[in-house]
Amino acid sequence: MSWMPRRRCRRPFSGHPAHDCPLLPCCSSDRPFCRAPSMAGDSLFSRQRASNIVVLNVGGRLFTTTLTTLTTFPDSMLAGMCRGDMPAGHSFRGGIFIDRDPTHFSTILTFLRDGHVPLPEATLERQQLRAEAAFYSLTELVAAIDDAEAARAEEAAAERARQAEAAQAAHYVASHRAELLRAASEAVGRAEAVLRQLRASQEAGRGALRRVEERARRLQGALVAPGQPNEAAQELQQLEGEAARLRTVLEETAVQLRSAERRLDNMRLARICAAGHDVQAAQVLLAALHPA
């Protein structure tokens, strides 16, 4: 390090040699009495270690942080600079100067503090942040960005595959519309027949249950009257068992009915789609034609 001749500083707090002037930057170029040389970053770091506060001048913008933050990742360039493993740069306007774009340095500091950071949405900004992370040897941040890029690429590929599949299906429907419409109509007819059969079976079961319950009520009255109570009690027990069986059958039929109704709705929806409507329009049309 070269020093200026030992002249006296003309600042208000004069009395010290020019190279001891504490002002950074010092006097203007037209006043040569106090032009201090560039102070090495290592010596500035040594003075800041006591307070743990570090001021960095990144591309002209000042950032205040701590040595603890800068050394979070020991293998990073900033940690090596703090340890003295690599040149620290020179002090300039109050901080250790780093000749980099300051746009993403606050994000770098956030990652050093928290170990994670939200990544920018724009692709260009993510690429710029990755370049800065690579410069500072923050391999963890580089890996996080690369993983995010891979996930985005995978998601984009999946979306393209879904769109291609939808386009292929639309093309197939357009080229086989008559065949699909005929098949969907036949499926609707079969589903309607199954539904009619289940409803008829349900009505028959309800009628049988009503007859069994009516016969059981008459037998309960016969048990009070004189006669043959043993035979009436035995028949009543049989009727109660038959009523329980019929109720079970009706419950199973109700489940089958609900399933058949959903299947019929799907078949009707498929028939409307085969006619050329999209799914949402088909659902609206189905609700209008066959209200619940």
XYZ file of C-alpha atoms in Angstrom, residues 161-178 180 273-279:
26
model
C -49.098 -33.708 -22.183
C -52.577 -32.986 -20.794
C -53.249 -30.494 -23.554
C -52.027 -32.940 -26.192
C -54.235 -35.677 -24.744
C -57.246 -33.347 -24.704
C -56.558 -32.316 -28.312
C -56.246 -35.958 -29.334
C -59.522 -36.810 -27.605
C -61.259 -33.865 -29.278
C -59.924 -34.971 -32.653
C -61.129 -38.518 -32.042
C -64.578 -37.297 -31.038
C -64.799 -35.074 -34.099
C -63.780 -37.862 -36.469
C -65.977 -40.541 -34.845
C -68.926 -38.412 -33.763
C -71.670 -40.538 -35.339
C -69.798 -42.316 -30.478
C -70.727 -34.510 -25.353
C -70.698 -36.872 -28.329
C -73.165 -34.524 -30.002
C -70.511 -31.805 -29.931
C -70.948 -29.973 -26.618
C -68.141 -29.477 -24.134
C -68.451 -30.917 -20.643
